[in-house]
PDB file of C-alpha atoms in Angstrom:
ATOM      1  CA  MET A   1     -10.767  25.792 -67.399  1.00  0.00           C
ATOM      2  CA  ARG A   2      -7.877  25.075 -65.755  1.00  0.00           C
ATOM      3  CA  LEU A   3      -7.699  23.523 -62.048  1.00  0.00           C
ATOM      4  CA  ILE A   4      -5.425  24.611 -59.215  1.00  0.00           C
ATOM      5  CA  SER A   5      -3.483  21.891 -57.095  1.00  0.00           C
ATOM      6  CA  ARG A   6      -2.806  22.257 -53.321  1.00  0.00           C
ATOM      7  CA  GLN A   7       0.335  20.842 -52.513  1.00  0.00           C
ATOM      8  CA  ALA A   8       1.239  22.630 -49.245  1.00  0.00           C
ATOM      9  CA  PHE A   9      -0.170  23.578 -46.258  1.00  0.00           C
ATOM     10  CA  THR A  10      -0.529  26.811 -45.238  1.00  0.00           C
ATOM     11  CA  LEU A  11       1.708  28.533 -42.070  1.00  0.00           C
ATOM     12  CA  LEU A  12      -1.439  28.582 -39.865  1.00  0.00           C
ATOM     13  CA  GLU A  13      -2.125  25.230 -40.319  1.00  0.00           C
ATOM     14  CA  LEU A  14       0.948  24.136 -39.322  1.00  0.00           C
ATOM     15  CA  LEU A  15       0.838  26.107 -36.613  1.00  0.00           C
ATOM     16  CA  VAL A  16      -2.351  25.278 -35.368  1.00  0.00           C
ATOM     17  CA  THR A  17      -1.121  21.301 -35.628  1.00  0.00           C
ATOM     18  CA  VAL A  18       2.399  22.235 -33.933  1.00  0.00           C
ATOM     19  CA  THR A  19       0.037  23.525 -31.259  1.00  0.00           C
ATOM     20  CA  VAL A  20      -2.116  20.893 -31.007  1.00  0.00           C
ATOM     21  CA  ILE A  21       0.303  18.019 -30.969  1.00  0.00           C
ATOM     22  CA  GLY A  22       2.766  20.178 -28.174  1.00  0.00           C
ATOM     23  CA  ILE A  23      -0.525  20.685 -25.794  1.00  0.00           C
ATOM     24  CA  VAL A  24      -1.651  16.724 -26.203  1.00  0.00           C
ATOM     25  CA  SER A  25       2.544  15.778 -25.640  1.00  0.00           C
ATOM     26  CA  SER A  26       2.682  17.636 -22.440  1.00  0.00           C
ATOM     27  CA  LEU A  27      -0.655  16.074 -21.108  1.00  0.00           C
ATOM     28  CA  LEU A  28       0.564  12.856 -21.782  1.00  0.00           C
ATOM     29  CA  ILE A  29       3.893  13.282 -20.367  1.00  0.00           C
ATOM     30  CA  ARG A  30       2.595  14.670 -17.695  1.00  0.00           C
ATOM     31  CA  SER A  31      -0.385  11.639 -16.522  1.00  0.00           C
ATOM     32  CA  THR A  32       2.551   8.839 -17.372  1.00  0.00           C
ATOM     33  CA  TYR A  33       4.727  10.741 -14.767  1.00  0.00           C
ATOM     34  CA  THR A  34       1.936  10.674 -12.105  1.00  0.00           C
ATOM     35  CA  PHE A  35       1.699   7.430 -13.522  1.00  0.00           C
ATOM     36  CA  LEU A  36       4.773   5.880 -13.147  1.00  0.00           C
ATOM     37  CA  GLN A  37       5.300   7.405  -9.520  1.00  0.00           C
ATOM     38  CA  GLU A  38       1.991   5.777  -8.414  1.00  0.00           C
ATOM     39  CA  GLN A  39       3.187   2.241  -9.704  1.00  0.00           C
ATOM     40  CA  HIS A  40       6.833   2.513  -7.911  1.00  0.00           C
ATOM     41  CA  LEU A  41       5.384   3.628  -4.540  1.00  0.00           C
ATOM     42  CA  ARG A  42       2.732   0.817  -4.644  1.00  0.00           C
ATOM     43  CA  GLN A  43       5.492  -1.581  -5.599  1.00  0.00           C
ATOM     44  CA  ALA A  44       7.400  -0.501  -2.464  1.00  0.00           C
ATOM     45  CA  ALA A  45       4.142  -1.017  -0.456  1.00  0.00           C
ATOM     46  CA  ASN A  46       3.600  -4.803  -1.846  1.00  0.00           C
ATOM     47  CA  GLU A  47       7.300  -5.422  -0.603  1.00  0.00           C
ATOM     48  CA  LEU A  48       7.084  -4.100   2.647  1.00  0.00           C
ATOM     49  CA  LEU A  49       3.746  -6.154   2.705  1.00  0.00           C
ATOM     50  CA  SER A  50       5.325  -9.180   1.385  1.00  0.00           C
ATOM     51  CA  TYR A  51       8.788  -9.167   3.376  1.00  0.00           C
ATOM     52  CA  LEU A  52       5.882  -8.552   6.700  1.00  0.00           C
ATOM     53  CA  LEU A  53       3.938 -11.960   5.285  1.00  0.00           C
ATOM     54  CA  THR A  54       7.378 -14.160   5.247  1.00  0.00           C
ATOM     55  CA  ALA A  55       8.252 -12.858   8.463  1.00  0.00           C
ATOM     56  CA  ARG A  56       4.647 -13.749  10.006  1.00  0.00           C
ATOM     57  CA  ALA A  57       5.294 -17.489   7.891  1.00  0.00           C
ATOM     58  CA  ARG A  58       8.355 -18.159   9.187  1.00  0.00           C
ATOM     59  CA  ALA A  59       7.166 -17.313  13.136  1.00  0.00           C
ATOM     60  CA  LEU A  60       4.304 -19.575  12.359  1.00  0.00           C
ATOM     61  CA  ARG A  61       6.467 -22.069  11.035  1.00  0.00           C
ATOM     62  CA  GLU A  62       9.441 -22.335  12.776  1.00  0.00           C
ATOM     63  CA  ALA A  63       8.941 -20.396  16.268  1.00  0.00           C
ATOM     64  CA  ASN A  64       6.955 -23.702  17.603  1.00  0.00           C
ATOM     65  CA  LEU A  65      10.011 -25.769  18.189  1.00  0.00           C
ATOM     66  CA  SER A  66      11.733 -23.205  19.845  1.00  0.00           C
ATOM     67  CA  GLY A  67       9.246 -20.743  21.611  1.00  0.00           C
ATOM     68  CA  LYS A  68      11.105 -17.556  19.942  1.00  0.00           C
ATOM     69  CA  ALA A  69       9.270 -14.778  17.817  1.00  0.00           C
ATOM     70  CA  CYS A  70      10.005 -12.857  14.178  1.00  0.00           C
ATOM     71  CA  GLU A  71      10.855  -9.949  14.640  1.00  0.00           C
ATOM     72  CA  VAL A  72      11.569  -7.350  12.066  1.00  0.00           C
ATOM     73  CA  GLN A  73      12.397  -3.202  11.692  1.00  0.00           C
ATOM     74  CA  LEU A  74      12.035  -0.651   9.429  1.00  0.00           C
ATOM     75  CA  ASN A  75      14.292   2.044   9.350  1.00  0.00           C
ATOM     76  CA  ALA A  76      12.459   5.012   7.697  1.00  0.00           C
ATOM     77  CA  SER A  77      15.862   6.934   7.614  1.00  0.00           C
ATOM     78  CA  THR A  78      17.445   4.122   5.121  1.00  0.00           C
ATOM     79  CA  SER A  79      14.114   2.425   3.679  1.00  0.00           C
ATOM     80  CA  THR A  80      15.555  -0.784   4.790  1.00  0.00           C
ATOM     81  CA  VAL A  81      13.965  -3.643   6.336  1.00  0.00           C
ATOM     82  CA  GLN A  82      15.547  -6.489   8.054  1.00  0.00           C
ATOM     83  CA  ALA A  83      15.800  -8.967  10.775  1.00  0.00           C
ATOM     84  CA  THR A  84      16.913  -7.510  14.735  1.00  0.00           C
ATOM     85  CA  THR A  85      19.976  -8.746  15.961  1.00  0.00           C
ATOM     86  CA  ALA A  86      17.602 -10.000  19.032  1.00  0.00           C
ATOM     87  CA  SER A  87      18.890 -13.115  20.423  1.00  0.00           C
ATOM     88  CA  ALA A  88      15.268 -14.851  20.629  1.00  0.00           C
ATOM     89  CA  ASN A  89      14.398 -13.647  17.226  1.00  0.00           C
ATOM     90  CA  ILE A  90      13.939 -16.858  15.063  1.00  0.00           C
ATOM     91  CA  CYS A  91      14.737 -14.567  12.099  1.00  0.00           C
ATOM     92  CA  ASN A  92      17.847 -13.779  12.561  1.00  0.00           C
ATOM     93  CA  ASP A  93      19.048 -17.880  13.004  1.00  0.00           C
ATOM     94  CA  SER A  94      20.933 -19.511  10.101  1.00  0.00           C
ATOM     95  CA  PRO A  95      19.674 -18.654   7.285  1.00  0.00           C
ATOM     96  CA  GLY A  96      18.510 -15.244   8.402  1.00  0.00           C
ATOM     97  CA  LEU A  97      15.870 -13.536   6.383  1.00  0.00           C
ATOM     98  CA  PRO A  98      17.925 -11.082   4.108  1.00  0.00           C
ATOM     99  CA  ALA A  99      17.624  -7.409   4.643  1.00  0.00           C
ATOM    100  CA  LEU A 100      14.869  -5.697   1.656  1.00  0.00           C
ATOM    101  CA  ASP A 101      15.808  -1.648   0.514  1.00  0.00           C
ATOM    102  CA  LEU A 102      12.517  -0.601  -0.088  1.00  0.00           C
ATOM    103  CA  LEU A 103      14.303   2.396  -2.269  1.00  0.00           C
ATOM    104  CA  THR A 104      15.345  -0.005  -4.798  1.00  0.00           C
ATOM    105  CA  ALA A 105      12.237  -1.851  -4.683  1.00  0.00           C
ATOM    106  CA  SER A 106      10.149   1.576  -5.580  1.00  0.00           C
ATOM    107  CA  GLY A 107      12.269   2.362  -8.393  1.00  0.00           C
ATOM    108  CA  GLY A 108      15.068   4.497  -7.063  1.00  0.00           C
ATOM    109  CA  ASP A 109      12.516   7.155  -6.672  1.00  0.00           C
ATOM    110  CA  ALA A 110      12.685   9.102  -3.079  1.00  0.00           C
ATOM    111  CA  LEU A 111      10.680   7.264  -0.439  1.00  0.00           C
ATOM    112  CA  THR A 112       9.417   8.676   2.439  1.00  0.00           C
ATOM    113  CA  ILE A 113       8.238   6.263   5.331  1.00  0.00           C
ATOM    114  CA  THR A 114       5.850   7.294   8.372  1.00  0.00           C
ATOM    115  CA  ALA A 115       3.877   5.169  10.816  1.00  0.00           C
ATOM    116  CA  SER A 116       0.897   5.942  13.362  1.00  0.00           C
ATOM    117  CA  ASP A 117       2.946   5.944  16.229  1.00  0.00           C
ATOM    118  CA  GLY A 118       6.346   5.948  17.526  1.00  0.00           C
ATOM    119  CA  SER A 119       9.618   7.077  15.578  1.00  0.00           C
ATOM    120  CA  SER A 120      11.705   5.268  13.425  1.00  0.00           C
ATOM    121  CA  PRO A 121      12.867   2.275  13.596  1.00  0.00           C
ATOM    122  CA  TYR A 122       9.704   0.328  13.528  1.00  0.00           C
ATOM    123  CA  TYR A 123       9.545  -2.753  15.275  1.00  0.00           C
ATOM    124  CA  ILE A 124       7.796  -5.685  14.278  1.00  0.00           C
ATOM    125  CA  THR A 125       7.726  -9.133  16.372  1.00  0.00           C
ATOM    126  CA  PHE A 126       5.552 -11.940  14.750  1.00  0.00           C
ATOM    127  CA  THR A 127       4.868 -14.461  17.708  1.00  0.00           C
ATOM    128  CA  ARG A 128       4.591 -18.427  17.258  1.00  0.00           C
ATOM    129  CA  LEU A 129       0.738 -17.923  16.402  1.00  0.00           C
ATOM    130  CA  GLY A 130       1.443 -15.939  13.382  1.00  0.00           C
ATOM    131  CA  THR A 131       0.056 -12.628  15.618  1.00  0.00           C
ATOM    132  CA  VAL A 132       1.196  -9.399  16.031  1.00  0.00           C
ATOM    133  CA  ALA A 133       2.990  -8.908  19.815  1.00  0.00           C
ATOM    134  CA  SER A 134       2.435  -6.100  22.220  1.00  0.00           C
ATOM    135  CA  SER A 135       5.473  -5.431  22.723  1.00  0.00           C
ATOM    136  CA  ASN A 136       9.242  -6.635  20.622  1.00  0.00           C
ATOM    137  CA  LEU A 137      12.091  -8.125  21.647  1.00  0.00           C
ATOM    138  CA  SER A 138      14.494  -5.227  20.865  1.00  0.00           C
ATOM    139  CA  SER A 139      12.501  -2.528  22.434  1.00  0.00           C
ATOM    140  CA  SER A 140      10.365  -2.249  25.660  1.00  0.00           C
ATOM    141  CA  THR A 141       7.737   0.117  24.417  1.00  0.00           C
ATOM    142  CA  THR A 142       4.089  -0.959  24.174  1.00  0.00           C
ATOM    143  CA  ILE A 143       2.467  -1.110  20.544  1.00  0.00           C
ATOM    144  CA  THR A 144      -0.546  -0.008  19.344  1.00  0.00           C
ATOM    145  CA  LEU A 145      -2.382  -1.875  16.947  1.00  0.00           C
ATOM    146  CA  PRO A 146      -2.817  -1.482  14.116  1.00  0.00           C
ATOM    147  CA  ARG A 147      -0.155   0.238  13.094  1.00  0.00           C
ATOM    148  CA  ILE A 148      -0.097   1.674   9.889  1.00  0.00           C
ATOM    149  CA  PHE A 149       3.046   2.866   7.341  1.00  0.00           C
ATOM    150  CA  TYR A 150       2.175   5.776   5.420  1.00  0.00           C
ATOM    151  CA  LEU A 151       4.656   5.269   2.056  1.00  0.00           C
ATOM    152  CA  SER A 152       5.018   8.101   0.343  1.00  0.00           C
ATOM    153  CA  ASN A 153       7.103   9.262  -2.560  1.00  0.00           C
ATOM    154  CA  SER A 154       8.667  12.803  -3.602  1.00  0.00           C
ATOM    155  CA  PRO A 155       7.814  14.884  -5.473  1.00  0.00           C
ATOM    156  CA  ALA A 156       4.862  14.295  -3.671  1.00  0.00           C
ATOM    157  CA  THR A 157       2.281  12.401  -5.578  1.00  0.00           C
ATOM    158  CA  GLN A 158      -1.892  12.578  -5.032  1.00  0.00           C
ATOM    159  CA  MET A 159      -1.777   8.694  -3.399  1.00  0.00           C
ATOM    160  CA  GLN A 160       0.168   7.675  -0.241  1.00  0.00           C
ATOM    161  CA  ARG A 161       0.628   4.170   0.122  1.00  0.00           C
ATOM    162  CA  CYS A 162      -0.367   2.243   3.588  1.00  0.00           C
ATOM    163  CA  VAL A 163       0.533  -0.956   4.996  1.00  0.00           C
ATOM    164  CA  MET A 164      -1.855  -1.722   7.901  1.00  0.00           C
ATOM    165  CA  VAL A 165      -0.480  -4.512  10.547  1.00  0.00           C
ATOM    166  CA  ASP A 166      -2.763  -5.629  12.930  1.00  0.00           C
ATOM    167  CA  LEU A 167      -3.215  -8.428  15.676  1.00  0.00           C
ATOM    168  CA  ASN A 168      -3.961 -10.808  12.806  1.00  0.00           C
ATOM    169  CA  SER A 169      -3.941  -9.356   9.571  1.00  0.00           C
ATOM    170  CA  LEU A 170      -1.498  -7.619   6.823  1.00  0.00           C
ATOM    171  CA  ARG A 171      -3.654  -5.189   4.774  1.00  0.00           C
ATOM    172  CA  ILE A 172      -2.326  -2.797   1.864  1.00  0.00           C
ATOM    173  CA  GLY A 173      -4.257   0.472   0.850  1.00  0.00           C
ATOM    174  CA  TRP A 174      -4.179   3.611   0.180  1.00  0.00           C
ATOM    175  CA  ARG A 175      -4.943   7.067   0.796  1.00  0.00           C
ATOM    176  CA  ASN A 176      -5.216  10.991  -0.463  1.00  0.00           C
ATOM    177  CA  SER A 177      -2.544  13.122   1.073  1.00  0.00           C
ATOM    178  CA  SER A 178      -5.023  15.525   1.007  1.00  0.00           C
ATOM    179  CA  ASP A 179      -7.602  13.655   3.581  1.00  0.00           C
ATOM    180  CA  THR A 180      -6.377  12.908   7.079  1.00  0.00           C
ATOM    181  CA  ALA A 181      -8.656  10.161   7.242  1.00  0.00           C
ATOM    182  CA  LEU A 182      -7.005   6.267   7.868  1.00  0.00           C
ATOM    183  CA  CYS A 183      -6.039   4.409   4.917  1.00  0.00           C
ATOM    184  CA  THR A 184      -8.913   2.815   2.510  1.00  0.00           C
ATOM    185  CA  TYR A 185      -8.378  -1.167   2.138  1.00  0.00           C
ATOM    186  CA  ASN A 186      -9.883  -3.452  -0.685  1.00  0.00           C
ATOM    187  CA  ALA A 187     -12.584  -6.041   1.230  1.00  0.00           C
ATOM    188  CA  ASN A 188     -10.649  -8.598  -0.155  1.00  0.00           C
TER     189      ASN A 188
END
C-alpha cells in the first residue's frame, strides 16, 4: 500500500487564508489609526495644560514683587499659545514665555480649538495669587468661568479633549463628540 503525501495547499485554503489576513489587517490598521489620532489629541491638550501651568507658576513666583499679572492668548486659527504684548504682563518680561505651537504638539494633524465662551483669540490672565482674573489685560471683556477649551482633530475622532480653566484649577478631560454634555474629568 502506498501512502500519498500532501505537500501543497489547495486553492480554496489559500483564498480563505488571504481573506482572513486581509480582514484582520484592515481592522488592525483602522484601530491603530484611531489610537494614534487620540494620542496626538491628548498630547496637544497636555501641552496646552502644561503651558498654562507654567504661566500660572510664573505669575505666582514673579508677579508679587511687580504687581503685574501673567496673560497668555490662545489663537485658535493658528493653534498657538503665547504671552500677550500688554505692558503689565509679567510673562512678556525678559526672559519672555516662549510661544507654543499646538499643531506641532499634536503631531501635525489638523487641530480644531473652540471654547465654551467668546471667540478667538482667547485670553487667560493669571493674577499674582495664581487665580484666573475675571477680566483680561488685553481685552475689556468679562470672562465667564469655568472656561473650557475643546480640542478635536480632523478627521474627527469620537473623542474630544478638554482643558478647563477655573478660578483656582486647571484640568484636562474628555467628552464624546456625539454627547453635548460638558467634559468629564478625572478625580485626581
